[in-house]
PDB file of C-alpha atoms in Angstrom:
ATOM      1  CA  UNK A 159     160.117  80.569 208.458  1.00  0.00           C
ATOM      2  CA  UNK A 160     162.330  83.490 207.035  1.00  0.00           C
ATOM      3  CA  UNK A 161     160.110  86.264 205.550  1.00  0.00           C
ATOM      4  CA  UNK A 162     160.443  86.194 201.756  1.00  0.00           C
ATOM      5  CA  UNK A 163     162.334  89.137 200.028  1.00  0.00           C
ATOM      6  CA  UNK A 164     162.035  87.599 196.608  1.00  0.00           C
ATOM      7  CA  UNK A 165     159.917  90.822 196.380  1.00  0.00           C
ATOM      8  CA  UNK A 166     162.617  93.577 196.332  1.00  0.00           C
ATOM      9  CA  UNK A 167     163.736  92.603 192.477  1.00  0.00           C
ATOM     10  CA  UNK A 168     160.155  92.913 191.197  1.00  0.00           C
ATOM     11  CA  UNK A 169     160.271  96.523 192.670  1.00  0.00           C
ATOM     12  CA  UNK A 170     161.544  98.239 188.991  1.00  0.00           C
ATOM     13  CA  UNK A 171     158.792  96.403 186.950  1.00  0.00           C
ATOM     14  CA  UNK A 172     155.949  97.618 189.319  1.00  0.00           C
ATOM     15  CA  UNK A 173     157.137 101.507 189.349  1.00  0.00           C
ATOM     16  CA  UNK A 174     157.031 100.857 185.545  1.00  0.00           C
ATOM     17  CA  UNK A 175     153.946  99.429 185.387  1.00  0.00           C
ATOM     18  CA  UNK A 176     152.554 101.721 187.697  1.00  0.00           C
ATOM     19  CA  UNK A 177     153.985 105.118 185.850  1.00  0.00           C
ATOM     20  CA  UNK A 178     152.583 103.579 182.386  1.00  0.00           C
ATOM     21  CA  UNK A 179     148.890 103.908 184.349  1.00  0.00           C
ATOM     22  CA  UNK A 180     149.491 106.802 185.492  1.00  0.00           C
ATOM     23  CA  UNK A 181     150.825 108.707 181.900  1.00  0.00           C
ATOM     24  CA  UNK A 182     147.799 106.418 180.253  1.00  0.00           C
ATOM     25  CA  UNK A 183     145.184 107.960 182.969  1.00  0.00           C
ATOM     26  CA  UNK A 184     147.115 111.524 181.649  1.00  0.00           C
ATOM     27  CA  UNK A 185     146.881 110.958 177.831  1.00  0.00           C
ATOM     28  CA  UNK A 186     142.811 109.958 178.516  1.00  0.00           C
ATOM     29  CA  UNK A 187     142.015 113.395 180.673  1.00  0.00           C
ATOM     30  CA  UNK A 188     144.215 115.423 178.170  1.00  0.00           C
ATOM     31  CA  UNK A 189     142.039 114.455 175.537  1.00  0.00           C
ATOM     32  CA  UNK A 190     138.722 114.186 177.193  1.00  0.00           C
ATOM     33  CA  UNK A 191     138.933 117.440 179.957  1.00  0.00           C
ATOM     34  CA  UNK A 192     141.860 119.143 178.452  1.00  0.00           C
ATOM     35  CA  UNK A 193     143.882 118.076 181.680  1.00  0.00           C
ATOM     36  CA  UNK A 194     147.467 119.766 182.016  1.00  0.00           C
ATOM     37  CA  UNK A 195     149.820 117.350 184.024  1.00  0.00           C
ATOM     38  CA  UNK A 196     152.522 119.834 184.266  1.00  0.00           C
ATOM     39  CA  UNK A 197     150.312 123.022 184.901  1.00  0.00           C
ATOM     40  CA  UNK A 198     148.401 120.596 187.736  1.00  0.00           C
ATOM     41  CA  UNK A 199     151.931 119.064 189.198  1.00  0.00           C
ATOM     42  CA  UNK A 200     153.264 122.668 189.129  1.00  0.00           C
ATOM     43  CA  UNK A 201     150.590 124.269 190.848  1.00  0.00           C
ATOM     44  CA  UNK A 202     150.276 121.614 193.732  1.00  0.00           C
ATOM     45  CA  UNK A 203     154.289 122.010 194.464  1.00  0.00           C
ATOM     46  CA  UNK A 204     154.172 125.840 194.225  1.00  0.00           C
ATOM     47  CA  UNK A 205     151.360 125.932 196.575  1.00  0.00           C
ATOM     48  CA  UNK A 206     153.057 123.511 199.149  1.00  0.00           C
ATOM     49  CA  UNK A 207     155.856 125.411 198.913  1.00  0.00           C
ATOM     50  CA  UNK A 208     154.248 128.522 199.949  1.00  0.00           C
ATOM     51  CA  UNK A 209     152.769 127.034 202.840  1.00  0.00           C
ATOM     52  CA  UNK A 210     155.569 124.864 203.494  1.00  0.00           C
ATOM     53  CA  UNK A 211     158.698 126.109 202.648  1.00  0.00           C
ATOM     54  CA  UNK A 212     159.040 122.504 200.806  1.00  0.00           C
ATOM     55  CA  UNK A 213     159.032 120.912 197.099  1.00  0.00           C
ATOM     56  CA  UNK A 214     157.249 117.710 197.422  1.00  0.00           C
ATOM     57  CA  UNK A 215     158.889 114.998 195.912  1.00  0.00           C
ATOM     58  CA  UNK A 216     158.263 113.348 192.353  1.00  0.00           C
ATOM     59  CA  UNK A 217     156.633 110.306 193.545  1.00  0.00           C
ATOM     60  CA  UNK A 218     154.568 112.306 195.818  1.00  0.00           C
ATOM     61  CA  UNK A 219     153.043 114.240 192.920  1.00  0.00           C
ATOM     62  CA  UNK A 220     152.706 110.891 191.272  1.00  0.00           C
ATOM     63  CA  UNK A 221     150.178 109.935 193.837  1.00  0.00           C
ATOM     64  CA  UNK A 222     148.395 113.409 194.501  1.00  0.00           C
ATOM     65  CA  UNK A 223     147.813 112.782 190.724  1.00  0.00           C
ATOM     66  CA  UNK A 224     147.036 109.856 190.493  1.00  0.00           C
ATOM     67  CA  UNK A 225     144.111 110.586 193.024  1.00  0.00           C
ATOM     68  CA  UNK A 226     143.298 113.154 190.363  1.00  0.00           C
ATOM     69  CA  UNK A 227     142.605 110.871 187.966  1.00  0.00           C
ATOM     70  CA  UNK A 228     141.258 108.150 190.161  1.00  0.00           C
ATOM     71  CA  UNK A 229     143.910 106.007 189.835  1.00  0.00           C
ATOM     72  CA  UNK A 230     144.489 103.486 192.164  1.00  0.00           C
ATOM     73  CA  UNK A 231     147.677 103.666 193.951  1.00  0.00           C
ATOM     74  CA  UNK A 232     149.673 101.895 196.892  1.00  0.00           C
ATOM     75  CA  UNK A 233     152.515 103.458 198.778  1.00  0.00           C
ATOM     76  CA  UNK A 234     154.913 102.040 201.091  1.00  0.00           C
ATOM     77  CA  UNK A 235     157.452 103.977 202.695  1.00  0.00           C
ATOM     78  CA  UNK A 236     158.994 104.422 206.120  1.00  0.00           C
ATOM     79  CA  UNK A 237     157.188 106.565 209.039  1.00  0.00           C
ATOM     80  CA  UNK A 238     157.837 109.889 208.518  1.00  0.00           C
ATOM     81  CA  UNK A 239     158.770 110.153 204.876  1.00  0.00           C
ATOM     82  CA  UNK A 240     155.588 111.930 203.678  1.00  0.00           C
ATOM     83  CA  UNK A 241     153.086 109.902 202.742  1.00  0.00           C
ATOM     84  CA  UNK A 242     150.443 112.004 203.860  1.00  0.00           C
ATOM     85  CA  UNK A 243     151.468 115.239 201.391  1.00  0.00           C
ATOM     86  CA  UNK A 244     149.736 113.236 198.517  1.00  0.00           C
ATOM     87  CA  UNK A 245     146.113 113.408 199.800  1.00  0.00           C
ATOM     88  CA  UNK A 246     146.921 117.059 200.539  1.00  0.00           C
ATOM     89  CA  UNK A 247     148.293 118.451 197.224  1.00  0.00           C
ATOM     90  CA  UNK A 248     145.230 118.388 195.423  1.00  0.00           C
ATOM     91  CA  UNK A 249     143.149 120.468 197.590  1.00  0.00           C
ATOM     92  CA  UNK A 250     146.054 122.789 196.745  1.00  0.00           C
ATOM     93  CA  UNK A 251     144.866 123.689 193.627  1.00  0.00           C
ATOM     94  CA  UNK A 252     142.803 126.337 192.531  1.00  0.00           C
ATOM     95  CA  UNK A 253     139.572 124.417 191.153  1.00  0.00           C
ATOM     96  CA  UNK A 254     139.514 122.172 194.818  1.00  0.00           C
ATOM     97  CA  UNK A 255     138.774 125.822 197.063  1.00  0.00           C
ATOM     98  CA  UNK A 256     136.354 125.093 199.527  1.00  0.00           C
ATOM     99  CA  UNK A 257     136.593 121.202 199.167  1.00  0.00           C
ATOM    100  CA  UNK A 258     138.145 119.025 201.689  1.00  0.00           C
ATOM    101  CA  UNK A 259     139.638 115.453 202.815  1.00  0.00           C
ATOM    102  CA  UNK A 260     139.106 113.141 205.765  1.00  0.00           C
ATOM    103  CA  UNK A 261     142.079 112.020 206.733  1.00  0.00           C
ATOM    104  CA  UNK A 262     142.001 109.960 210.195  1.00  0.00           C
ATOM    105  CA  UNK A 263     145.025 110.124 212.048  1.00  0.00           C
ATOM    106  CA  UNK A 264     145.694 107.144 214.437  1.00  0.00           C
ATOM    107  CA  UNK A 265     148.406 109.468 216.549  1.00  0.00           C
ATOM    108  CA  UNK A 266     148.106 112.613 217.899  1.00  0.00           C
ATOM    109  CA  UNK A 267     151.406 114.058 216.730  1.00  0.00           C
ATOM    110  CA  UNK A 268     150.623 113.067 213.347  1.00  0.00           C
ATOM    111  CA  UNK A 269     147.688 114.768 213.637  1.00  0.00           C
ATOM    112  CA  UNK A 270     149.117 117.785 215.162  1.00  0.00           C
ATOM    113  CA  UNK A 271     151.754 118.127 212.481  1.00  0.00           C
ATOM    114  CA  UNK A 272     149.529 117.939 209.744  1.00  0.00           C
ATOM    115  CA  UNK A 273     147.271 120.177 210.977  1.00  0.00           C
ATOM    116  CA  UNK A 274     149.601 123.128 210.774  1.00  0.00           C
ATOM    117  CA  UNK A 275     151.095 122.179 207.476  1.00  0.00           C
ATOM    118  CA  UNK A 276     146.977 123.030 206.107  1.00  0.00           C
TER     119      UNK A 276
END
C-alpha cells in the first residue's frame, strides 16, 4: 500500500495552531512572571552567535521557547538541519548559568559536533 501524503496540506493549519500555543503560553508568562519573548529570543540568538558564528533560525527559537514555557512541541526535519540547537538555546541565557541538559546522542559524530558547539 502507497504511504499516505494526504498529510502535507494539513501542514499550514498545524504551524498555525501550533504558533497560537505558543503566543498564548507568551501572553500567560507576560502577565504572570513578567516574561519578555523578544528580550529571551534575542538573548538565546546573540549568545549562539557568539559561540557559533550562527543566527538560529525562527522556528528554532520557536521551540527553545516553547521549552521555556513548557510547551509541548514536535519537530520534524531532515538530518542535519538543526534540530538539536533548540534544547541548547535556553541554557544560553543568563538566568539558566550553571544548569544543564541531557541530551543522548545515538551517533558519535553527532555527539562530537555538539559537543564543541557548548
Amino acid at each position: 500500500m502507497p504511504p499516505d501524503h494526504d498529510n502535507e496540506g494539513r501542514h499550514p493549519a498545524l504551524r498555525q495552531r501550533s504558533a497560537t500555543v505558543l503566543e498564548e503560553a507568551r501572553l500567560w508568562a507576560a502577565t504572570k512572571y513578567g516574561y519578555n519573548s523578544r528580550r529571551v529570543r534575542a538573548t538565546m540568538n546573540e549568545n549562539l552567535k557568539t559561540r557559533t558564528n550562527y543566527d538560529a533560525h525562527p522556528w528554532q527559537l520557536d521551540v527553545a521557547e516553547a521549552l521555556l514555557l513548557r510547551v509541548d512541541r514536535l519537530v520534524i526535519a531532515g538530518t542535519g538541519s538543526g534540530k538539536t540547537t533548540p534544547f541548547l538555546l535556553p541554557l544560553l541565557l543568563p538566568e539558566n548559568k550553571g544548569k544543564f541538559a541531557l541530551i543522548v546522542f545515538p551517533l558519535l559524530s553527532l555527539q562530537a559536533k555538539q559537543v564543541r558547539l557548548i
